[in-house]
Each structure stands twice: as C-alpha cells, then as structure tokens.
Amino acid sequence: MGRPRLLVVSMSLPVTAKRVGEESWSFTMSPGGLVSALLGLKEFETKWIGWPGVDVHDAVGKKTLSVALAEKGCIPVFLEEVCDQYYNGYCNNILWPIFHYMGTPPEYRNDATITYQSQYDAYKKANQIFFDVVKEHYEDGDVIWCHDYHVMLLPQYLKEYNSKMKVGWFLHTPFPSSEMYKTLPSRADLLRSVLTADLVGFHTYDFARHFVNACMCILGIEATSEGVVDQGKFTRVAVFPIGIEPERFINTSALSEVIQYMEKFKNDFGGRKLILGVDRLDTIKGIPQKYQAFEKFLEENEDWRGKVMLLQIAVPTRNGIGEYQKIKDQCHGLVGRINGRFGSISAVPIIHLDRSIDFNQLCALYAITDVLLVTSLRDGMNLVSSEFVACQKAEKGVLILSEFAGAGQSLGAGALLVNPWNIKEVSTAIKEALNMSPEEKERKHKINFQYVRTHSTQQWADDFMNKLIEITTNAELQAANVPHELPEHDVIQQYSKSNNRLLVLGFYGALTQPMKNQERRGDGLNLELHHQLKERLKALCSDPKTTVVVLSRSEKNILDKNFGEYNMWLAAENGMFLRHTSGEWVTKITEHMNLEWIDGVKHVFKYFTERTPGSYFETSEASLVWNYEHADAEFGKAQARDMLQHLWAGPISNASVDVVRGDQSVEVHAVGVTKGSAMERILGDIVHNKSMTTPIDYVLCIGCFLGKDEDVYTFFEPEVTKKTKSFPSSGGDSPKKVSSTIVDLKGENYFSVAIGQTYTKARYFLDSSDDVVQLIHKLCTHNNA
C-alpha cells in the first residue's frame, strides 16, 4: 500500500510559471517556509493545487502547462476572467485590510461594475473553480489542507460534495477581533464555511480566540475550550505557530562565502553598530514608524550619532497599487530628512534598499547584526525574527519585536517587546538593546535559539497533519456509532431480569408536556410534569428494586412542586443541590467555587429581557439561563449574539464560567457544572442512604440535554463504570466501598436515550416526551404483571 495522499490547496503554487514558447514553460521556485514544510511531509504523497501565477487563455497552453506542472507534483487552477476581482478585489481589497485591522475600504466610485457584491461573486466563483479542480483529482482517503483567506468557502463546497472528506483549513494572517470582523460583508457565510472543516488552525492563541468569539457573537453558537459547535457539528480550533528551516540558516551562516560577506560588510559599515530591518514594503510592516523611532533615538542620544546605522531592506511586493506607492514615497521622505539631519560626508545613519538581496548576503547580515528591529503594525507571524535568531552565533544580537507580530507570542521571552505606535517606547528599546550586557544578550539569545531549533516549519506541518488525522479518525469512529431508535422490547426485557435498577431522568423535554403545549408565566416557563405520567411515575418509584433520579437544571422549588410526593431523588441545578423526597435539600457546591459573577450576569440578562419581548431568564445559585423561544426568532438570535458580546466584555471576562449557547437560550454557569460531573456525587448519597451492597445492574438514562450535559451518557458507559469506586456521602461519613462495584453494567443492560436528537452521545433516541410516557407505561405494566 502506497503513502496516503495530501492535496494542498492555496492561492498560489510553490512555483511560478513563465511561458517561453508556444508549448514550453520555465519555472521559478517560490521562497518561504510553507513550501518547504509541505513538500517535506515525507509520510504523504503531496499534490499542490493553486494558481500558476499567470493567466492562460488558450487550450494548448493550459494542456502543456498542466503536463509540465504534473512532473513537479502541482496541479494548476486557471482563474482567468475572475482573477482580478477575486484576488485584487475581494481578497486583497476587502479581506486582507479587515484581517489586518485597517477597516473596510470604501465602495468604488468611478466604476459601477466593481462593487462589494461583484467582488464577492468573483470570490465565490473562484472558490468554485478551486473546488472543481479538487473534485477532479480527489481519491477516496485523500486529506485536503486549505490555506489562507483566499479559499474560505472551499471547505463547505468540499463537505457538501462528500461529507467524509478530511478537510483542514489554516490561516496565515491575523484573525481580527469580532468587532472588526463584524464589519465584513458576508461575514456569516465565511464563518459557517470554515466551520465545516474538521480542523481550523491559527498561528497564535489570540487569533484563535478572536475566531471563536466571532463565531459566538455573529453566529450565536456554542463554543468550548477546544472548538466550536455549530448545528450539532463540532469543529476543532487549535494553535500551530509556524517556524522556519533552522538548519538551512545555521548551515548557510557557516559557509566560507558567507563568512567573507560578513567581513566585507563589517568593513563597509566602518565599525558602526548595525540595526537591521527586513520587511516587505507593506503598509502593515510599520517601516515609517521604525524610522520615526530611530530619528527620536538619534535626537535624544547624541553620543550614539555616527556610531550606529539602520539598514532597511524593503522588498517590493505590489508595485502599481496606489497605497504601496504612497508608503514607498513616505519612507523615502523620512530617510532623506533623517539622513539630512544626522548624516555626514562620510556616512549616513540610514541605508534604505527597495529590493531583495541574495540569500547568502542576507544570512551574513543576520549574523553580524547587533539589533534586529521589527515594528509590524499587524503580522500573522513574522519569520524574519526566527531567521535572525538562527543565524546569530558570535554576535548574540538583540531582537526588538512588535507585540502585534504573531512571533511576539513565540519569541517574546527572549526579545524586547514594543508597541510600534509608541515612538518613544521603541526609541528607548533601541537604547536598551545597544547598551545590553553580553550576559543578558547571551541569556535572551539562548531562550529564542532553543525555541527556533525545536519549532521548525517541518514540526508545524507534522503537528497540524497529526491533529487532523486524529480528529477525522475519531469522527469516523463516532459516525459508526450513530444512535438508533430505542429498542423498547430490549429495554423492558433487561429491566425484568435486573435486581437493582437506576433510572436517571431529565425533566424539561423528557417528563414535561411537549414543548408547544407549555404555558409561560410572567418570569419564565411553567414547567409541569406530563399529566399522563403522574400515576405511572409514582408506581415506578414504589418498586423497591428501582431507584429514580430526576436530574435537571431547574431550581429546587420547581422540582419540589412537581415531584414532592414521589419516592425518588431530586437533583436541582445540574446536581448542585440534592435531596431524597423524604429528606432535606443538601448543597453540593464545592467550597472553592467563586460565584461573584452572578450579579453582573443577572444585570445583563435583565437588560436583554426588557428589550426582547417574549424572552425571560431564570436564576439559581450557580447558573443563569436566558430563554427567547417565545420571542421573534430572528430578533432573538440577534439579541443573543449581542448578549454574548456584553458578557465576554464585562461580567465574565475573568470569571471561571462556561457559556452554553442552546437552541434558543444562553446559559452561564460555574465551570464543571454538568450532569455528568454531578452523577458521582449523586451516586454517593444514594449508596449510603440505601445501604446498597448489591451493584446497580441496569441503568436507563433519558433526557433532552444540552451538549455540555451529555457527559452523563458517557459516565454510565460500561467500560467507564466497571470499576470499584469510593463515594463520599453528604453527611461527611468516610467513603464506603461496595464489595464488587457500585455500577456493574454490561452493554446490553445500559440504555442512554436522547429526546428529539440524533446527533448525540446517547446510544438511542426517542422523538418526544410522548414516547417517554409510553415507555414508562410499559415498564409499570411489567411491574404489575
């Protein structure tokens, strides 16, 4: 069996094509760590799908180019007429500025054919073209890795075509805060498409957090510490900081040619300290801010004039675009002014190069640099920082790094972090770097060098692919365990054979009237037991072989009102409070739980309730729920999205809480308050109260639970419960151990049942609470037989 195939999809191929004849082409290899990383995934047979860098309109040219690229493992995407409005339009004129916090550009005024909508239409068309090429070359089992904002719609197209495709998506730029992202036209469509991927990756935790917050605030969906749940599908969101090929830079720096360059440059610079900048000539790189800070430094440090120089390599990237000509003119103006003020006949303080330089020369400059100055205003990562660290051997130069570069979260411990907008702060950092002791420079370099060596580009690619394979493999296993309709005959048969039964029943949606029949009182939902269940449930509870637990997020008084006359256990607020109906309520809140956030959340809920007709909220001692099922559906969703913004910005910003976005509700509760986490405490009290010595040999668990509460189903799985456990009682007695096990289940005598859900951790499902009525009726009928 051959290696598995990886289809890499990005805007551009790793080679740029140039036509040299009617049927012949030449190719230039693209630079960059991404190319070397993905071509270096040895366990995969990699095929790269992307634009070849040139428009080809004739059939002969397309065919000959495709054949030539195939020899290099590349597959071309011909964008032709949509390329300009897709790439220069929606990608670079709309997405790129918003992702880099530059705001939405104004609509075109001079050309009525170029609008946001026309550019988005071109974007959709281009993503469709990418999809068509992937579909043509896809084989069962292939892994597809989509790269960057150019193909945000592609994951959805792929999954709609074949839901079993293994799809990952990675963003190489920053992802902005939700407030900035909200300004984007078609914001929701792009998010929903990305969420169809199995794994979504970012360079930093900030970018991942912004993405998750945008999903919560714009789509109004549930988020966890590991990802996002949308319409029952879980998408893993993770952080993978990209690196460089450190050995390439380390080995190059040791070449005799590079060492000769190092000596030459030192002589050319006349013994002056070297501050180096290596950036694309781009509005986000902060080159003007860098020059202003250096000017400030020279103003305030007269003794350093003539002893230090700044060499800025500004690589042109987008010639012909007005904004880039402006930044170029601004840089030239600043350089002229500063050199005029502080230069001399023999030397100027700034050398500005509008071009790239040879790789060996670049490594030589890195190696002799005293200070690398990175002042990016926004940057996905900035690998120049890592390249500098890898080349430093003798000098141990100092890295001054913008806090707005992604590398700040990776190399910040060994760098001087600065706010590039604060000219005085950067000027001070330059002085600190030039005056830093050799011991401190050695210490900082050692920290960063260790990181750069161990977090290579290859490691980044391996980490992402390993995580994607793990996720898709687990998803396949989970898909094989789709819940089935409950086999009532087996439920009753196993019930009759057992000697110590446990029934764990949810309340809302499982034991209540069907949702549409529920009446609403002034401050919430009038939760009442289904009228057909009252006598049947009482009969079930009277069976000495059966223990019934109602486990609900409802308050104590609601459970008292509905179940006070039954012989059962009541667990209110997801098990935070427990009682047998013959006893008193016992608090199960842990001592260290901080509930100071509740008043702040209550104010937010009250605010939105007053402004959302038909909504209400319920409070309890450890959680609050805002419900808008009786409000206008669209308005309720919009209000829920705004509410999430208010909550994260204020009362829960530093609180230890979980926020759960239900179908038509928002719940805030203390961390760890789930039905599954409560079961062990509940079982402890049941065991001690009943002096139980016979293991529980039958469990029926039925509920209409939120996703975070479905851990109660897995809690009772036989492989989990087939253990001897100790359970502390509420009275503080020493733990009591049962002779064999507290719960002794086999696969055939455990039934977990979700009401009205087919995407669930439960083994089985029922359609509605009416089906629960019929099931309990049959169990009671068996008891009386």
mmCIF file of C-alpha atoms in Angstrom, residues 286-607:
data_model
loop_
_atom_site.group_PDB
_atom_site.id
_atom_site.type_symbol
_atom_site.label_atom_id
_atom_site.label_comp_id
_atom_site.label_asym_id
_atom_site.label_seq_id
_atom_site.Cartn_x
_atom_site.Cartn_y
_atom_site.Cartn_z
ATOM 1 C CA GLY A 286 5.471 49.739 10.225
ATOM 2 C CA ILE A 287 8.582 50.943 8.377
ATOM 3 C CA PRO A 288 7.682 54.672 8.748
ATOM 4 C CA GLN A 289 7.150 54.122 12.494
ATOM 5 C CA LYS A 290 10.556 52.437 12.634
ATOM 6 C CA TYR A 291 12.220 55.458 11.015
ATOM 7 C CA GLN A 292 10.455 57.893 13.323
ATOM 8 C CA ALA A 293 11.607 55.905 16.375
ATOM 9 C CA PHE A 294 15.194 55.816 15.092
ATOM 10 C CA GLU A 295 15.058 59.559 14.496
ATOM 11 C CA LYS A 296 13.833 60.020 18.078
ATOM 12 C CA PHE A 297 16.703 57.870 19.322
ATOM 13 C CA LEU A 298 19.287 59.977 17.472
ATOM 14 C CA GLU A 299 17.689 63.185 18.764
ATOM 15 C CA GLU A 300 17.913 62.079 22.391
ATOM 16 C CA ASN A 301 21.234 60.198 22.271
ATOM 17 C CA GLU A 302 23.819 62.493 20.739
ATOM 18 C CA ASP A 303 26.682 60.229 21.852
ATOM 19 C CA TRP A 304 25.405 57.452 19.543
ATOM 20 C CA ARG A 305 25.382 59.613 16.387
ATOM 21 C CA GLY A 306 27.951 58.319 13.917
ATOM 22 C CA LYS A 307 28.281 55.060 15.893
ATOM 23 C CA VAL A 308 25.104 53.293 14.775
ATOM 24 C CA MET A 309 23.355 52.758 11.451
ATOM 25 C CA LEU A 310 19.988 51.372 10.355
ATOM 26 C CA LEU A 311 19.940 49.182 7.250
ATOM 27 C CA GLN A 312 16.404 48.631 5.980
ATOM 28 C CA ILE A 313 15.747 46.061 3.257
ATOM 29 C CA ALA A 314 12.261 46.894 1.929
ATOM 30 C CA VAL A 315 11.256 44.218 -0.555
ATOM 31 C CA PRO A 316 8.691 45.479 -3.119
ATOM 32 C CA THR A 317 5.604 43.258 -3.306
ATOM 33 C CA ARG A 318 2.720 45.026 -5.001
ATOM 34 C CA ASN A 319 4.078 47.619 -7.406
ATOM 35 C CA GLY A 320 1.421 49.530 -9.285
ATOM 36 C CA ILE A 321 -1.047 49.726 -6.396
ATOM 37 C CA GLY A 322 -1.540 53.287 -5.164
ATOM 38 C CA GLU A 323 -1.331 52.551 -1.417
ATOM 39 C CA TYR A 324 2.095 50.946 -1.843
ATOM 40 C CA GLN A 325 3.458 53.843 -3.847
ATOM 41 C CA LYS A 326 2.336 56.130 -1.011
ATOM 42 C CA ILE A 327 4.165 54.090 1.639
ATOM 43 C CA LYS A 328 7.268 54.000 -0.566
ATOM 44 C CA ASP A 329 7.227 57.785 -1.003
ATOM 45 C CA GLN A 330 6.687 58.265 2.731
ATOM 46 C CA CYS A 331 9.684 56.054 3.567
ATOM 47 C CA HIS A 332 11.933 57.851 1.085
ATOM 48 C CA GLY A 333 10.885 61.207 2.513
ATOM 49 C CA LEU A 334 11.684 60.126 6.087
ATOM 50 C CA VAL A 335 15.058 58.661 5.092
ATOM 51 C CA GLY A 336 16.006 61.880 3.290
ATOM 52 C CA ARG A 337 15.002 64.002 6.270
ATOM 53 C CA ILE A 338 16.820 61.854 8.878
ATOM 54 C CA ASN A 339 19.984 61.474 6.770
ATOM 55 C CA GLY A 340 19.937 65.212 6.131
ATOM 56 C CA ARG A 341 19.703 65.940 9.859
ATOM 57 C CA PHE A 342 22.184 63.397 11.234
ATOM 58 C CA GLY A 343 24.351 62.313 8.285
ATOM 59 C CA SER A 344 27.850 63.416 7.337
ATOM 60 C CA ILE A 345 30.042 63.437 4.242
ATOM 61 C CA SER A 346 31.453 60.024 5.141
ATOM 62 C CA ALA A 347 28.333 58.226 6.421
ATOM 63 C CA VAL A 348 24.556 58.403 6.697
ATOM 64 C CA PRO A 349 22.539 56.859 9.571
ATOM 65 C CA ILE A 350 20.003 55.059 7.309
ATOM 66 C CA ILE A 351 20.509 52.925 4.230
ATOM 67 C CA HIS A 352 17.195 52.056 2.559
ATOM 68 C CA LEU A 353 17.116 49.383 -0.159
ATOM 69 C CA ASP A 354 13.982 48.952 -2.298
ATOM 70 C CA ARG A 355 14.887 45.415 -3.281
ATOM 71 C CA SER A 356 15.566 41.922 -2.004
ATOM 72 C CA ILE A 357 19.121 40.659 -1.597
ATOM 73 C CA ASP A 358 20.910 37.381 -2.220
ATOM 74 C CA PHE A 359 20.206 34.676 0.409
ATOM 75 C CA ASN A 360 23.872 34.287 1.357
ATOM 76 C CA GLN A 361 24.225 38.032 1.818
ATOM 77 C CA LEU A 362 21.071 38.090 3.931
ATOM 78 C CA CYS A 363 22.421 35.375 6.237
ATOM 79 C CA ALA A 364 25.689 37.318 6.540
ATOM 80 C CA LEU A 365 23.777 40.447 7.575
ATOM 81 C CA TYR A 366 21.713 38.480 10.105
ATOM 82 C CA ALA A 367 24.919 37.052 11.579
ATOM 83 C CA ILE A 368 26.629 40.422 12.203
ATOM 84 C CA THR A 369 23.532 42.393 13.229
ATOM 85 C CA ASP A 370 23.540 43.975 16.694
ATOM 86 C CA VAL A 371 19.801 44.733 16.777
ATOM 87 C CA LEU A 372 17.011 43.359 14.607
ATOM 88 C CA LEU A 373 14.152 45.879 14.638
ATOM 89 C CA VAL A 374 10.668 44.504 13.842
ATOM 90 C CA THR A 375 7.892 47.123 14.078
ATOM 91 C CA SER A 376 4.976 45.386 12.364
ATOM 92 C CA LEU A 377 1.603 47.039 12.943
ATOM 93 C CA ARG A 378 -0.074 43.645 12.323
ATOM 94 C CA ASP A 379 1.585 40.410 11.321
ATOM 95 C CA GLY A 380 0.444 36.824 11.155
ATOM 96 C CA MET A 381 3.806 35.569 12.409
ATOM 97 C CA ASN A 382 6.942 37.378 11.047
ATOM 98 C CA LEU A 383 9.530 34.690 10.382
ATOM 99 C CA VAL A 384 12.323 37.254 9.872
ATOM 100 C CA SER A 385 12.654 37.173 13.668
ATOM 101 C CA SER A 386 13.356 33.423 13.619
ATOM 102 C CA GLU A 387 15.754 33.697 10.674
ATOM 103 C CA PHE A 388 17.772 36.298 12.586
ATOM 104 C CA VAL A 389 17.944 34.116 15.700
ATOM 105 C CA ALA A 390 19.067 31.068 13.679
ATOM 106 C CA CYS A 391 21.958 32.968 12.057
ATOM 107 C CA GLN A 392 23.277 34.526 15.241
ATOM 108 C CA LYS A 393 26.288 32.651 16.570
ATOM 109 C CA ALA A 394 29.027 35.045 17.634
ATOM 110 C CA GLU A 395 27.282 38.408 17.947
ATOM 111 C CA LYS A 396 24.216 37.385 20.030
ATOM 112 C CA GLY A 397 22.319 40.402 18.769
ATOM 113 C CA VAL A 398 19.144 41.689 20.407
ATOM 114 C CA LEU A 399 15.661 41.222 18.945
ATOM 115 C CA ILE A 400 13.249 44.176 19.285
ATOM 116 C CA LEU A 401 9.853 42.760 18.394
ATOM 117 C CA SER A 402 6.438 44.336 17.890
ATOM 118 C CA GLU A 403 3.778 42.992 20.228
ATOM 119 C CA PHE A 404 1.441 42.989 17.199
ATOM 120 C CA ALA A 405 3.500 40.361 15.361
ATOM 121 C CA GLY A 406 2.447 36.762 15.869
ATOM 122 C CA ALA A 407 6.066 35.951 16.722
ATOM 123 C CA GLY A 408 5.623 38.032 19.873
ATOM 124 C CA GLN A 409 3.828 35.065 21.486
ATOM 125 C CA SER A 410 6.637 32.689 20.454
ATOM 126 C CA LEU A 411 9.842 34.708 20.833
ATOM 127 C CA GLY A 412 8.692 37.348 23.286
ATOM 128 C CA ALA A 413 10.555 35.797 26.232
ATOM 129 C CA GLY A 414 13.906 36.411 24.533
ATOM 130 C CA ALA A 415 13.089 39.764 22.957
ATOM 131 C CA LEU A 416 12.273 43.354 23.857
ATOM 132 C CA LEU A 417 8.556 43.674 23.088
ATOM 133 C CA VAL A 418 7.370 47.116 21.941
ATOM 134 C CA ASN A 419 4.268 48.935 20.753
ATOM 135 C CA PRO A 420 5.375 50.262 17.337
ATOM 136 C CA TRP A 421 2.886 53.140 17.556
ATOM 137 C CA ASN A 422 4.700 54.404 20.661
ATOM 138 C CA ILE A 423 7.723 56.111 19.083
ATOM 139 C CA LYS A 424 9.276 56.954 22.452
ATOM 140 C CA GLU A 425 8.980 53.347 23.640
ATOM 141 C CA VAL A 426 10.719 51.977 20.539
ATOM 142 C CA SER A 427 13.445 54.631 20.845
ATOM 143 C CA THR A 428 14.049 53.592 24.452
ATOM 144 C CA ALA A 429 14.186 49.922 23.431
ATOM 145 C CA ILE A 430 16.864 50.716 20.817
ATOM 146 C CA LYS A 431 18.986 52.346 23.503
ATOM 147 C CA GLU A 432 18.439 49.414 25.882
ATOM 148 C CA ALA A 433 19.400 46.912 23.186
ATOM 149 C CA LEU A 434 22.605 48.748 22.223
ATOM 150 C CA ASN A 435 23.674 49.042 25.875
ATOM 151 C CA MET A 436 22.661 45.497 26.920
ATOM 152 C CA SER A 437 25.329 43.487 28.714
ATOM 153 C CA PRO A 438 26.870 40.467 26.948
ATOM 154 C CA GLU A 439 25.482 38.192 29.680
ATOM 155 C CA GLU A 440 21.908 39.400 29.163
ATOM 156 C CA LYS A 441 22.216 39.157 25.376
ATOM 157 C CA GLU A 442 23.512 35.606 25.733
ATOM 158 C CA ARG A 443 20.603 34.685 28.029
ATOM 159 C CA LYS A 444 17.942 36.076 25.691
ATOM 160 C CA HIS A 445 19.533 34.530 22.622
ATOM 161 C CA LYS A 446 19.681 31.109 24.276
ATOM 162 C CA ILE A 447 15.934 31.209 25.019
ATOM 163 C CA ASN A 448 14.989 32.103 21.464
ATOM 164 C CA PHE A 449 17.533 29.847 19.765
ATOM 165 C CA GLN A 450 16.178 26.840 21.637
ATOM 166 C CA TYR A 451 12.652 27.703 20.508
ATOM 167 C CA VAL A 452 13.629 28.230 16.860
ATOM 168 C CA ARG A 453 15.544 24.928 16.747
ATOM 169 C CA THR A 454 12.668 22.865 18.171
ATOM 170 C CA HIS A 455 9.713 24.615 16.473
ATOM 171 C CA SER A 456 10.652 24.189 12.846
ATOM 172 C CA THR A 457 8.471 24.532 9.799
ATOM 173 C CA GLN A 458 8.523 20.753 9.472
ATOM 174 C CA GLN A 459 7.331 20.352 13.056
ATOM 175 C CA TRP A 460 4.474 22.786 12.382
ATOM 176 C CA ALA A 461 3.272 20.810 9.375
ATOM 177 C CA ASP A 462 3.616 17.487 11.210
ATOM 178 C CA ASP A 463 1.660 18.783 14.211
ATOM 179 C CA PHE A 464 -1.215 20.037 12.073
ATOM 180 C CA MET A 465 -1.451 16.882 9.988
ATOM 181 C CA ASN A 466 -1.238 14.584 13.018
ATOM 182 C CA LYS A 467 -4.056 16.501 14.708
ATOM 183 C CA LEU A 468 -6.188 16.463 11.544
ATOM 184 C CA ILE A 469 -5.743 12.690 11.102
ATOM 185 C CA GLU A 470 -6.563 12.119 14.769
ATOM 186 C CA ILE A 471 -9.737 14.217 14.557
ATOM 187 C CA THR A 472 -11.002 12.660 11.335
ATOM 188 C CA THR A 473 -10.261 9.143 12.587
ATOM 189 C CA ASN A 474 -12.234 9.802 15.775
ATOM 190 C CA ALA A 475 -15.039 11.328 13.700
ATOM 191 C CA GLU A 476 -15.233 8.182 11.608
ATOM 192 C CA LEU A 477 -15.482 6.056 14.736
ATOM 193 C CA GLN A 478 -18.188 8.344 16.111
ATOM 194 C CA ALA A 479 -20.097 8.265 12.818
ATOM 195 C CA ALA A 480 -20.155 4.490 13.097
ATOM 196 C CA ASN A 481 -21.996 4.906 16.412
ATOM 197 C CA VAL A 482 -24.971 6.923 15.197
ATOM 198 C CA PRO A 483 -27.789 6.495 17.748
ATOM 199 C CA HIS A 484 -30.591 4.103 16.883
ATOM 200 C CA GLU A 485 -34.252 4.231 17.705
ATOM 201 C CA LEU A 486 -34.746 2.845 21.197
ATOM 202 C CA PRO A 487 -35.476 -0.937 21.172
ATOM 203 C CA GLU A 488 -38.338 -0.933 23.702
ATOM 204 C CA HIS A 489 -38.531 -4.732 23.812
ATOM 205 C CA ASP A 490 -34.886 -4.963 24.957
ATOM 206 C CA VAL A 491 -35.373 -2.138 27.480
ATOM 207 C CA ILE A 492 -38.263 -3.988 29.112
ATOM 208 C CA GLN A 493 -36.675 -7.437 28.914
ATOM 209 C CA GLN A 494 -33.432 -6.314 30.587
ATOM 210 C CA TYR A 495 -35.458 -4.356 33.142
ATOM 211 C CA SER A 496 -37.280 -7.538 34.130
ATOM 212 C CA LYS A 497 -34.037 -9.502 34.573
ATOM 213 C CA SER A 498 -32.284 -6.928 36.774
ATOM 214 C CA ASN A 499 -32.254 -6.680 40.559
ATOM 215 C CA ASN A 500 -31.013 -3.155 41.228
ATOM 216 C CA ARG A 501 -32.181 -0.612 38.646
ATOM 217 C CA LEU A 502 -31.288 3.049 38.296
ATOM 218 C CA LEU A 503 -33.430 5.395 36.206
ATOM 219 C CA VAL A 504 -31.897 8.840 35.551
ATOM 220 C CA LEU A 505 -34.498 11.135 34.007
ATOM 221 C CA GLY A 506 -34.176 14.674 32.725
ATOM 222 C CA PHE A 507 -37.148 16.957 33.360
ATOM 223 C CA TYR A 508 -37.603 19.615 30.667
ATOM 224 C CA GLY A 509 -38.376 17.998 27.322
ATOM 225 C CA ALA A 510 -38.405 14.469 28.736
ATOM 226 C CA LEU A 511 -41.045 14.427 31.507
ATOM 227 C CA THR A 512 -42.883 17.660 30.675
ATOM 228 C CA GLN A 513 -45.689 18.217 28.212
ATOM 229 C CA PRO A 514 -44.426 18.557 24.612
ATOM 230 C CA MET A 515 -42.792 21.961 24.174
ATOM 231 C CA LYS A 516 -45.607 23.568 22.207
ATOM 232 C CA ASN A 517 -48.082 22.807 24.992
ATOM 233 C CA GLN A 518 -46.039 24.540 27.706
ATOM 234 C CA GLU A 519 -47.573 27.654 29.196
ATOM 235 C CA ARG A 520 -45.428 30.640 30.042
ATOM 236 C CA ARG A 521 -45.812 32.523 33.250
ATOM 237 C CA GLY A 522 -44.597 36.059 33.809
ATOM 238 C CA ASP A 523 -40.979 35.265 34.627
ATOM 239 C CA GLY A 524 -40.360 32.038 32.758
ATOM 240 C CA LEU A 525 -41.683 28.706 31.626
ATOM 241 C CA ASN A 526 -44.346 26.949 33.668
ATOM 242 C CA LEU A 527 -42.636 23.558 33.873
ATOM 243 C CA GLU A 528 -45.144 20.865 34.731
ATOM 244 C CA LEU A 529 -44.968 17.109 34.719
ATOM 245 C CA HIS A 530 -46.731 15.478 31.763
ATOM 246 C CA HIS A 531 -50.272 14.758 33.042
ATOM 247 C CA GLN A 532 -50.166 11.150 31.776
ATOM 248 C CA LEU A 533 -47.023 10.430 33.773
ATOM 249 C CA LYS A 534 -48.189 11.323 37.270
ATOM 250 C CA GLU A 535 -49.638 7.974 38.384
ATOM 251 C CA ARG A 536 -47.334 5.848 36.257
ATOM 252 C CA LEU A 537 -44.200 7.503 37.607
ATOM 253 C CA LYS A 538 -45.494 7.082 41.170
ATOM 254 C CA ALA A 539 -45.955 3.349 40.571
ATOM 255 C CA LEU A 540 -42.460 3.055 39.141
ATOM 256 C CA CYS A 541 -40.925 4.821 42.161
ATOM 257 C CA SER A 542 -42.677 2.447 44.570
ATOM 258 C CA ASP A 543 -40.796 -0.572 43.199
ATOM 259 C CA PRO A 544 -38.094 -1.492 45.799
ATOM 260 C CA LYS A 545 -35.764 -2.693 43.037
ATOM 261 C CA THR A 546 -35.870 0.668 41.272
ATOM 262 C CA THR A 547 -34.178 3.965 42.169
ATOM 263 C CA VAL A 548 -35.396 7.008 40.226
ATOM 264 C CA VAL A 549 -33.380 10.239 39.939
ATOM 265 C CA VAL A 550 -34.723 13.389 38.267
ATOM 266 C CA LEU A 551 -31.633 15.325 37.175
ATOM 267 C CA SER A 552 -32.495 18.816 35.987
ATOM 268 C CA ARG A 553 -31.082 22.301 35.598
ATOM 269 C CA SER A 554 -34.332 23.611 37.174
ATOM 270 C CA GLU A 555 -34.443 25.225 40.599
ATOM 271 C CA LYS A 556 -35.260 23.365 43.800
ATOM 272 C CA ASN A 557 -38.758 24.826 44.184
ATOM 273 C CA ILE A 558 -39.787 23.688 40.683
ATOM 274 C CA LEU A 559 -38.702 20.120 41.391
ATOM 275 C CA ASP A 560 -40.374 20.213 44.824
ATOM 276 C CA LYS A 561 -43.626 21.370 43.265
ATOM 277 C CA ASN A 562 -43.667 18.604 40.636
ATOM 278 C CA PHE A 563 -42.113 15.657 42.469
ATOM 279 C CA GLY A 564 -42.548 16.265 46.196
ATOM 280 C CA GLU A 565 -44.975 13.344 46.633
ATOM 281 C CA TYR A 566 -42.839 10.758 44.832
ATOM 282 C CA ASN A 567 -40.329 8.320 46.338
ATOM 283 C CA MET A 568 -37.349 9.497 44.309
ATOM 284 C CA TRP A 569 -34.149 11.526 44.277
ATOM 285 C CA LEU A 570 -34.149 15.110 43.034
ATOM 286 C CA ALA A 571 -31.012 16.807 41.687
ATOM 287 C CA ALA A 572 -31.588 20.530 41.075
ATOM 288 C CA GLU A 573 -29.377 22.907 39.095
ATOM 289 C CA ASN A 574 -27.490 20.061 37.405
ATOM 290 C CA GLY A 575 -26.788 18.314 40.694
ATOM 291 C CA MET A 576 -25.638 21.347 42.686
ATOM 292 C CA PHE A 577 -28.443 20.556 45.153
ATOM 293 C CA LEU A 578 -29.658 17.086 46.078
ATOM 294 C CA ARG A 579 -32.419 15.562 48.180
ATOM 295 C CA HIS A 580 -34.496 12.466 48.563
ATOM 296 C CA THR A 581 -38.153 13.415 48.702
ATOM 297 C CA SER A 582 -38.258 12.122 52.282
ATOM 298 C CA GLY A 583 -35.381 14.383 53.354
ATOM 299 C CA GLU A 584 -33.936 17.887 53.089
ATOM 300 C CA TRP A 585 -32.006 19.585 50.326
ATOM 301 C CA VAL A 586 -28.229 19.215 50.597
ATOM 302 C CA THR A 587 -25.874 21.685 48.931
ATOM 303 C CA LYS A 588 -23.289 20.038 46.679
ATOM 304 C CA ILE A 589 -21.496 23.264 45.696
ATOM 305 C CA THR A 590 -17.767 22.872 46.222
ATOM 306 C CA GLU A 591 -16.171 25.218 48.745
ATOM 307 C CA HIS A 592 -13.763 26.852 46.299
ATOM 308 C CA MET A 593 -16.423 27.761 43.725
ATOM 309 C CA ASN A 594 -16.483 31.519 43.056
ATOM 310 C CA LEU A 595 -19.981 32.862 42.308
ATOM 311 C CA GLU A 596 -19.229 36.603 42.365
ATOM 312 C CA TRP A 597 -20.032 36.852 38.657
ATOM 313 C CA ILE A 598 -23.737 36.048 39.115
ATOM 314 C CA ASP A 599 -24.944 39.595 39.898
ATOM 315 C CA GLY A 600 -23.187 41.014 36.833
ATOM 316 C CA VAL A 601 -24.657 38.362 34.553
ATOM 317 C CA LYS A 602 -28.098 38.933 36.088
ATOM 318 C CA HIS A 603 -27.910 42.643 35.140
ATOM 319 C CA VAL A 604 -27.043 41.753 31.529
ATOM 320 C CA PHE A 605 -29.865 39.195 31.348
ATOM 321 C CA LYS A 606 -32.324 41.696 32.817
ATOM 322 C CA TYR A 607 -31.271 44.327 30.266
#
